Amino acid sequence: MLAQRDAVTNALEDAVSDFGRHLRAERDVSPHTLRAYLGDLKDLIGYAADIGVTEPAGLDVSLLRAWLARQHALGRSRATLARRTAAVRAFTRHLHRGGQLSDDPGLLLGTPKRQRDLPDVLTRDEAARLLDTMDTQGPLGLRDLAVLEMLYATGVRVSELCGFDIDDLDTGRGTVRVLGKGGRERTVPVGEPAARAVQDWLRAGRPALATDGSGPALFLGARGGRLHPTTARRIVHARISEVGEVPDLSPHGLRHSAATHLLEGGADLRSVQEILGHASLQTTQLYTHVSAERLKQVHRQAHPRGAQSD
């Protein structure tokens, strides 16, 4: 039985390794997605080995459904189940196209509905209080203000912000060049307060931290290297904690806030989609629900019969 399990594991591991090479070379998926998919498939081939499946061709719909049912029984979240279903579908499609499966069983799998919780966001007043009262003394103070201003002004992801080079910011046009997911490039407007904060950082903050190894990075860590996303997250949490009565948010919370305030201010969905770098308009539509929920809260609090409204 042990020899049989080793054969199964090796056969499926070869197929998964080939799929990983395909994802890297042809689909240009992010490192995070690649790790998640390969981790999901490693769990799948372990399950297949336990029930004696010996070849990739043994991955039929019954086995796949049984594996997903086991994930559900183990308490996996709907988001995890949806991702694992997507990983399996992509894998079986690859096997089918490569001739290792006569039919594609992934087509018969249902998609678990992901729970879309409304993200926490700042109000306009909270955002203003956060950015207008920040202590900006010293190089790190100037950097922190520029980081938060840019996150809120542009709605970029924290990884995108940390990837900025000095030349990406065009102060004359009031824009910044953003390299997003999948290597997609977009141009995002930058408001005057954010542009001014970055200029102050470049003039009086960055030179104090820069070293020979700083390169063209726009934002630097305390030792002069390119700012790391983990450090940027700590900055956001620390700075928000200094402001009273403001919910603790991550950089992604500032991205949510930017999107919500754009829509509340009258921006159309397509424009917000372009600013945020969403591949699908469906992702951007989440923020319409955020705005609607905020309006409902205001109505309940302000209207004489608002408590009965839905």
mmCIF file of C-alpha atoms in Angstrom, residues 27-299:
data_model
loop_
_atom_site.group_PDB
_atom_site.id
_atom_site.type_symbol
_atom_site.label_atom_id
_atom_site.label_comp_id
_atom_site.label_asym_id
_atom_site.label_seq_id
_atom_site.Cartn_x
_atom_site.Cartn_y
_atom_site.Cartn_z
ATOM 1 C CA ARG A 27 -0.819 32.952 -17.133
ATOM 2 C CA ASP A 28 1.524 35.243 -15.182
ATOM 3 C CA VAL A 29 -0.393 34.774 -11.936
ATOM 4 C CA SER A 30 0.756 36.581 -8.807
ATOM 5 C CA PRO A 31 3.106 34.743 -6.398
ATOM 6 C CA HIS A 32 0.322 34.759 -3.800
ATOM 7 C CA THR A 33 -2.165 33.084 -6.165
ATOM 8 C CA LEU A 34 0.448 30.567 -7.273
ATOM 9 C CA ARG A 35 1.222 29.546 -3.682
ATOM 10 C CA ALA A 36 -2.469 29.280 -2.825
ATOM 11 C CA TYR A 37 -3.359 27.167 -5.876
ATOM 12 C CA LEU A 38 -0.414 24.804 -5.451
ATOM 13 C CA GLY A 39 -1.190 24.441 -1.756
ATOM 14 C CA ASP A 40 -4.801 23.582 -2.563
ATOM 15 C CA LEU A 41 -3.745 21.002 -5.138
ATOM 16 C CA LYS A 42 -1.230 19.452 -2.743
ATOM 17 C CA ASP A 43 -4.114 18.838 -0.359
ATOM 18 C CA LEU A 44 -6.154 17.340 -3.199
ATOM 19 C CA ILE A 45 -3.467 14.884 -4.300
ATOM 20 C CA GLY A 46 -2.948 13.810 -0.687
ATOM 21 C CA TYR A 47 -6.666 13.045 -0.462
ATOM 22 C CA ALA A 48 -6.537 11.178 -3.784
ATOM 23 C CA ALA A 49 -3.589 9.103 -2.595
ATOM 24 C CA ASP A 50 -5.472 8.116 0.569
ATOM 25 C CA ILE A 51 -8.284 6.584 -1.491
ATOM 26 C CA GLY A 52 -5.972 4.818 -3.913
ATOM 27 C CA VAL A 53 -6.233 6.935 -7.059
ATOM 28 C CA THR A 54 -3.144 6.146 -9.086
ATOM 29 C CA GLU A 55 -3.181 8.564 -12.051
ATOM 30 C CA PRO A 56 -4.356 12.101 -12.854
ATOM 31 C CA ALA A 57 -7.017 10.458 -15.002
ATOM 32 C CA GLY A 58 -8.604 9.238 -11.768
ATOM 33 C CA LEU A 59 -9.625 12.765 -10.803
ATOM 34 C CA ASP A 60 -13.294 12.342 -11.669
ATOM 35 C CA VAL A 61 -16.131 14.544 -10.497
ATOM 36 C CA SER A 62 -17.079 12.186 -7.654
ATOM 37 C CA LEU A 63 -13.609 12.393 -6.163
ATOM 38 C CA LEU A 64 -13.470 16.163 -6.541
ATOM 39 C CA ARG A 65 -16.877 16.637 -4.937
ATOM 40 C CA ALA A 66 -15.954 14.307 -2.084
ATOM 41 C CA TRP A 67 -12.761 16.277 -1.469
ATOM 42 C CA LEU A 68 -14.630 19.596 -1.452
ATOM 43 C CA ALA A 69 -17.258 18.116 0.885
ATOM 44 C CA ARG A 70 -14.450 17.131 3.236
ATOM 45 C CA GLN A 71 -13.129 20.698 3.129
ATOM 46 C CA HIS A 72 -16.575 21.939 4.084
ATOM 47 C CA ALA A 73 -16.788 19.413 6.935
ATOM 48 C CA LEU A 74 -13.424 20.657 8.214
ATOM 49 C CA GLY A 75 -14.893 24.131 8.544
ATOM 50 C CA ARG A 76 -13.190 25.865 5.615
ATOM 51 C CA SER A 77 -14.619 29.295 4.909
ATOM 52 C CA ARG A 78 -16.695 29.987 1.827
ATOM 53 C CA ALA A 79 -13.880 32.121 0.453
ATOM 54 C CA THR A 80 -11.433 29.218 0.842
ATOM 55 C CA LEU A 81 -13.878 26.761 -0.721
ATOM 56 C CA ALA A 82 -14.428 29.102 -3.662
ATOM 57 C CA ARG A 83 -10.681 29.452 -4.196
ATOM 58 C CA ARG A 84 -10.095 25.700 -3.944
ATOM 59 C CA THR A 85 -12.872 25.078 -6.458
ATOM 60 C CA ALA A 86 -11.247 27.597 -8.803
ATOM 61 C CA ALA A 87 -7.861 25.904 -8.360
ATOM 62 C CA VAL A 88 -9.308 22.488 -9.180
ATOM 63 C CA ARG A 89 -11.169 23.811 -12.220
ATOM 64 C CA ALA A 90 -8.015 25.420 -13.579
ATOM 65 C CA PHE A 91 -6.045 22.219 -12.926
ATOM 66 C CA THR A 92 -8.505 19.838 -14.579
ATOM 67 C CA ARG A 93 -8.881 22.189 -17.532
ATOM 68 C CA HIS A 94 -5.099 22.103 -17.949
ATOM 69 C CA LEU A 95 -5.069 18.299 -17.728
ATOM 70 C CA HIS A 96 -7.908 18.012 -20.243
ATOM 71 C CA ARG A 97 -6.214 20.310 -22.731
ATOM 72 C CA GLY A 98 -2.994 18.332 -22.292
ATOM 73 C CA GLY A 99 -4.723 15.032 -23.033
ATOM 74 C CA GLN A 100 -4.398 13.607 -19.513
ATOM 75 C CA LEU A 101 -8.163 13.726 -18.960
ATOM 76 C CA SER A 102 -10.652 12.663 -21.618
ATOM 77 C CA ASP A 103 -13.296 14.943 -20.111
ATOM 78 C CA ASP A 104 -13.028 17.941 -17.818
ATOM 79 C CA PRO A 105 -14.751 17.114 -14.504
ATOM 80 C CA GLY A 106 -14.144 20.630 -13.202
ATOM 81 C CA LEU A 107 -16.938 21.872 -15.451
ATOM 82 C CA LEU A 108 -19.421 19.900 -13.329
ATOM 83 C CA LEU A 109 -18.414 21.501 -10.037
ATOM 84 C CA GLY A 110 -20.647 24.147 -8.506
ATOM 85 C CA THR A 111 -19.118 27.362 -7.225
ATOM 86 C CA PRO A 112 -19.629 28.091 -3.517
ATOM 87 C CA LYS A 113 -21.065 31.548 -3.109
ATOM 88 C CA ARG A 114 -18.501 33.748 -1.430
ATOM 89 C CA GLN A 115 -19.585 35.823 1.501
ATOM 90 C CA ARG A 116 -18.980 39.466 0.650
ATOM 91 C CA ASP A 117 -18.797 41.371 3.905
ATOM 92 C CA LEU A 118 -19.061 45.121 3.693
ATOM 93 C CA PRO A 119 -15.582 46.514 4.313
ATOM 94 C CA ASP A 120 -14.924 48.993 7.103
ATOM 95 C CA VAL A 121 -14.290 52.502 5.826
ATOM 96 C CA LEU A 122 -13.556 55.920 7.246
ATOM 97 C CA THR A 123 -16.069 58.716 6.978
ATOM 98 C CA ARG A 124 -14.929 61.830 5.144
ATOM 99 C CA ASP A 125 -14.533 63.650 8.471
ATOM 100 C CA GLU A 126 -12.483 60.790 9.934
ATOM 101 C CA ALA A 127 -10.198 60.734 6.908
ATOM 102 C CA ALA A 128 -9.687 64.485 7.178
ATOM 103 C CA ARG A 129 -8.980 64.273 10.906
ATOM 104 C CA LEU A 130 -6.464 61.483 10.357
ATOM 105 C CA LEU A 131 -4.523 63.280 7.639
ATOM 106 C CA ASP A 132 -4.797 66.867 8.912
ATOM 107 C CA THR A 133 -3.652 66.178 12.481
ATOM 108 C CA MET A 134 -0.767 63.766 11.892
ATOM 109 C CA ASP A 135 2.557 64.497 13.558
ATOM 110 C CA THR A 136 4.991 65.028 10.663
ATOM 111 C CA GLN A 137 8.137 65.862 12.583
ATOM 112 C CA GLY A 138 11.320 64.334 11.212
ATOM 113 C CA PRO A 139 11.925 62.273 8.049
ATOM 114 C CA LEU A 140 9.718 59.396 9.199
ATOM 115 C CA GLY A 141 6.858 61.758 9.999
ATOM 116 C CA LEU A 142 7.026 63.242 6.500
ATOM 117 C CA ARG A 143 7.176 59.767 5.004
ATOM 118 C CA ASP A 144 4.219 58.477 7.002
ATOM 119 C CA LEU A 145 2.015 61.384 5.956
ATOM 120 C CA ALA A 146 2.980 60.902 2.308
ATOM 121 C CA VAL A 147 2.239 57.168 2.549
ATOM 122 C CA LEU A 148 -1.235 57.656 4.050
ATOM 123 C CA GLU A 149 -2.079 60.546 1.731
ATOM 124 C CA MET A 150 -1.153 58.467 -1.314
ATOM 125 C CA LEU A 151 -3.033 55.381 -0.141
ATOM 126 C CA TYR A 152 -6.191 57.410 0.436
ATOM 127 C CA ALA A 153 -5.842 59.704 -2.583
ATOM 128 C CA THR A 154 -5.188 57.002 -5.151
ATOM 129 C CA GLY A 155 -6.769 53.867 -3.677
ATOM 130 C CA VAL A 156 -3.711 51.823 -4.649
ATOM 131 C CA ARG A 157 -2.858 48.492 -3.069
ATOM 132 C CA VAL A 158 -0.083 48.583 -0.473
ATOM 133 C CA SER A 159 2.153 46.445 -2.708
ATOM 134 C CA GLU A 160 1.630 48.917 -5.546
ATOM 135 C CA LEU A 161 2.510 51.846 -3.297
ATOM 136 C CA CYS A 162 5.725 50.182 -2.122
ATOM 137 C CA GLY A 163 6.650 49.540 -5.758
ATOM 138 C CA PHE A 164 6.537 53.219 -6.702
ATOM 139 C CA ASP A 165 9.729 54.773 -8.066
ATOM 140 C CA ILE A 166 10.349 58.511 -7.914
ATOM 141 C CA ASP A 167 9.811 58.896 -11.657
ATOM 142 C CA ASP A 168 6.377 57.264 -11.435
ATOM 143 C CA LEU A 169 4.968 60.464 -9.946
ATOM 144 C CA ASP A 170 4.213 63.180 -12.497
ATOM 145 C CA THR A 171 3.601 66.300 -10.437
ATOM 146 C CA GLY A 172 2.955 68.413 -13.532
ATOM 147 C CA ARG A 173 0.045 66.264 -14.639
ATOM 148 C CA GLY A 174 -0.988 65.289 -11.117
ATOM 149 C CA THR A 175 -0.813 61.539 -11.805
ATOM 150 C CA VAL A 176 1.120 58.465 -10.736
ATOM 151 C CA ARG A 177 2.000 55.422 -12.830
ATOM 152 C CA VAL A 178 0.915 52.198 -11.110
ATOM 153 C CA LEU A 179 2.098 48.685 -11.924
ATOM 154 C CA GLY A 180 -0.762 46.445 -10.823
ATOM 155 C CA LYS A 181 -1.659 42.781 -10.739
ATOM 156 C CA GLY A 182 -0.548 40.706 -13.690
ATOM 157 C CA GLY A 183 1.866 43.437 -14.777
ATOM 158 C CA ARG A 184 -0.994 45.684 -15.870
ATOM 159 C CA GLU A 185 -0.066 49.365 -15.845
ATOM 160 C CA ARG A 186 -2.492 52.200 -15.191
ATOM 161 C CA THR A 187 -2.337 55.938 -14.551
ATOM 162 C CA VAL A 188 -4.109 57.242 -11.457
ATOM 163 C CA PRO A 189 -4.864 60.867 -10.521
ATOM 164 C CA VAL A 190 -3.172 62.276 -7.418
ATOM 165 C CA GLY A 191 -4.851 65.120 -5.523
ATOM 166 C CA GLU A 192 -2.976 68.234 -4.459
ATOM 167 C CA PRO A 193 -2.678 67.332 -0.742
ATOM 168 C CA ALA A 194 -1.098 63.976 -1.560
ATOM 169 C CA ALA A 195 1.210 65.482 -4.180
ATOM 170 C CA ARG A 196 2.297 68.166 -1.713
ATOM 171 C CA ALA A 197 2.966 65.576 1.010
ATOM 172 C CA VAL A 198 5.120 63.536 -1.374
ATOM 173 C CA GLN A 199 7.048 66.631 -2.458
ATOM 174 C CA ASP A 200 7.745 67.530 1.183
ATOM 175 C CA TRP A 201 8.961 63.966 1.753
ATOM 176 C CA LEU A 202 11.241 64.104 -1.302
ATOM 177 C CA ARG A 203 12.628 67.487 -0.324
ATOM 178 C CA ALA A 204 13.136 67.140 3.418
ATOM 179 C CA GLY A 205 12.615 63.494 4.366
ATOM 180 C CA ARG A 206 13.942 61.046 1.809
ATOM 181 C CA PRO A 207 17.463 62.555 1.564
ATOM 182 C CA ALA A 208 17.935 61.929 5.298
ATOM 183 C CA LEU A 209 17.193 58.187 4.909
ATOM 184 C CA ALA A 210 18.600 57.469 1.450
ATOM 185 C CA THR A 211 21.673 55.248 1.076
ATOM 186 C CA ASP A 212 23.666 53.978 -1.888
ATOM 187 C CA GLY A 213 21.283 51.021 -1.999
ATOM 188 C CA SER A 214 18.059 53.022 -2.045
ATOM 189 C CA GLY A 215 17.867 53.093 -5.824
ATOM 190 C CA PRO A 216 14.879 54.865 -7.381
ATOM 191 C CA ALA A 217 12.372 53.775 -4.686
ATOM 192 C CA LEU A 218 9.934 56.551 -3.817
ATOM 193 C CA PHE A 219 9.281 55.400 -0.252
ATOM 194 C CA LEU A 220 12.068 54.165 2.015
ATOM 195 C CA GLY A 221 12.291 52.278 5.269
ATOM 196 C CA ALA A 222 14.230 53.563 8.251
ATOM 197 C CA ARG A 223 17.432 51.904 6.973
ATOM 198 C CA GLY A 224 17.173 53.319 3.481
ATOM 199 C CA GLY A 225 15.820 50.303 1.613
ATOM 200 C CA ARG A 226 12.582 50.242 -0.350
ATOM 201 C CA LEU A 227 9.594 50.397 1.985
ATOM 202 C CA HIS A 228 8.187 46.902 2.598
ATOM 203 C CA PRO A 229 4.401 46.288 2.594
ATOM 204 C CA THR A 230 4.588 44.862 6.133
ATOM 205 C CA THR A 231 6.188 48.100 7.334
ATOM 206 C CA ALA A 232 3.602 50.162 5.459
ATOM 207 C CA ARG A 233 0.820 48.243 7.217
ATOM 208 C CA ARG A 234 2.411 48.944 10.598
ATOM 209 C CA ILE A 235 2.631 52.631 9.718
ATOM 210 C CA VAL A 236 -1.067 52.808 8.873
ATOM 211 C CA HIS A 237 -2.161 51.007 12.046
ATOM 212 C CA ALA A 238 0.160 53.108 14.230
ATOM 213 C CA ARG A 239 -0.908 56.424 12.750
ATOM 214 C CA ILE A 240 -4.610 55.607 12.938
ATOM 215 C CA SER A 241 -4.196 54.580 16.580
ATOM 216 C CA GLU A 242 -2.956 58.108 17.339
ATOM 217 C CA VAL A 243 -6.295 59.582 16.292
ATOM 218 C CA GLY A 244 -9.178 59.270 18.707
ATOM 219 C CA GLU A 245 -12.500 57.708 17.697
ATOM 220 C CA VAL A 246 -11.328 56.496 14.292
ATOM 221 C CA PRO A 247 -11.725 52.792 13.403
ATOM 222 C CA ASP A 248 -8.491 50.853 13.033
ATOM 223 C CA LEU A 249 -7.979 50.107 9.348
ATOM 224 C CA SER A 250 -5.311 48.464 7.240
ATOM 225 C CA PRO A 251 -3.990 50.011 4.016
ATOM 226 C CA HIS A 252 -6.731 48.051 2.267
ATOM 227 C CA GLY A 253 -9.231 49.882 4.473
ATOM 228 C CA LEU A 254 -7.921 53.180 3.094
ATOM 229 C CA ARG A 255 -8.389 51.745 -0.402
ATOM 230 C CA HIS A 256 -11.980 50.883 0.498
ATOM 231 C CA SER A 257 -12.463 54.376 1.897
ATOM 232 C CA ALA A 258 -11.123 56.003 -1.276
ATOM 233 C CA ALA A 259 -13.451 53.939 -3.483
ATOM 234 C CA THR A 260 -16.475 54.604 -1.301
ATOM 235 C CA HIS A 261 -15.875 58.346 -1.160
ATOM 236 C CA LEU A 262 -15.366 58.504 -4.927
ATOM 237 C CA LEU A 263 -18.744 56.867 -5.512
ATOM 238 C CA GLU A 264 -20.444 58.999 -2.870
ATOM 239 C CA GLY A 265 -19.021 62.047 -4.609
ATOM 240 C CA GLY A 266 -20.599 61.089 -7.937
ATOM 241 C CA ALA A 267 -17.861 59.092 -9.711
ATOM 242 C CA ASP A 268 -19.130 56.422 -12.104
ATOM 243 C CA LEU A 269 -18.306 52.748 -11.629
ATOM 244 C CA ARG A 270 -16.132 52.475 -14.737
ATOM 245 C CA SER A 271 -13.909 55.328 -13.600
ATOM 246 C CA VAL A 272 -13.532 53.827 -10.127
ATOM 247 C CA GLN A 273 -12.762 50.450 -11.685
ATOM 248 C CA GLU A 274 -9.966 52.036 -13.714
ATOM 249 C CA ILE A 275 -8.556 53.898 -10.713
ATOM 250 C CA LEU A 276 -8.534 50.801 -8.512
ATOM 251 C CA GLY A 277 -7.191 48.515 -11.223
ATOM 252 C CA HIS A 278 -9.999 45.962 -10.936
ATOM 253 C CA ALA A 279 -10.039 43.453 -13.782
ATOM 254 C CA SER A 280 -13.796 42.960 -13.320
ATOM 255 C CA LEU A 281 -16.482 45.569 -12.835
ATOM 256 C CA GLN A 282 -18.233 43.110 -10.514
ATOM 257 C CA THR A 283 -15.478 43.647 -7.934
ATOM 258 C CA THR A 284 -15.981 47.412 -8.066
ATOM 259 C CA GLN A 285 -19.741 47.020 -7.630
ATOM 260 C CA LEU A 286 -19.140 45.924 -4.038
ATOM 261 C CA TYR A 287 -18.590 49.580 -3.189
ATOM 262 C CA THR A 288 -22.059 50.532 -4.387
ATOM 263 C CA HIS A 289 -23.383 48.297 -1.600
ATOM 264 C CA VAL A 290 -21.071 50.018 0.878
ATOM 265 C CA SER A 291 -22.380 53.425 -0.154
ATOM 266 C CA ALA A 292 -25.981 52.231 -0.044
ATOM 267 C CA GLU A 293 -25.494 50.832 3.449
ATOM 268 C CA ARG A 294 -23.981 54.115 4.613
ATOM 269 C CA LEU A 295 -26.972 56.007 3.198
ATOM 270 C CA LYS A 296 -29.355 53.644 4.973
ATOM 271 C CA GLN A 297 -27.585 54.284 8.263
ATOM 272 C CA VAL A 298 -27.887 58.026 7.774
ATOM 273 C CA HIS A 299 -31.556 57.655 6.907
#
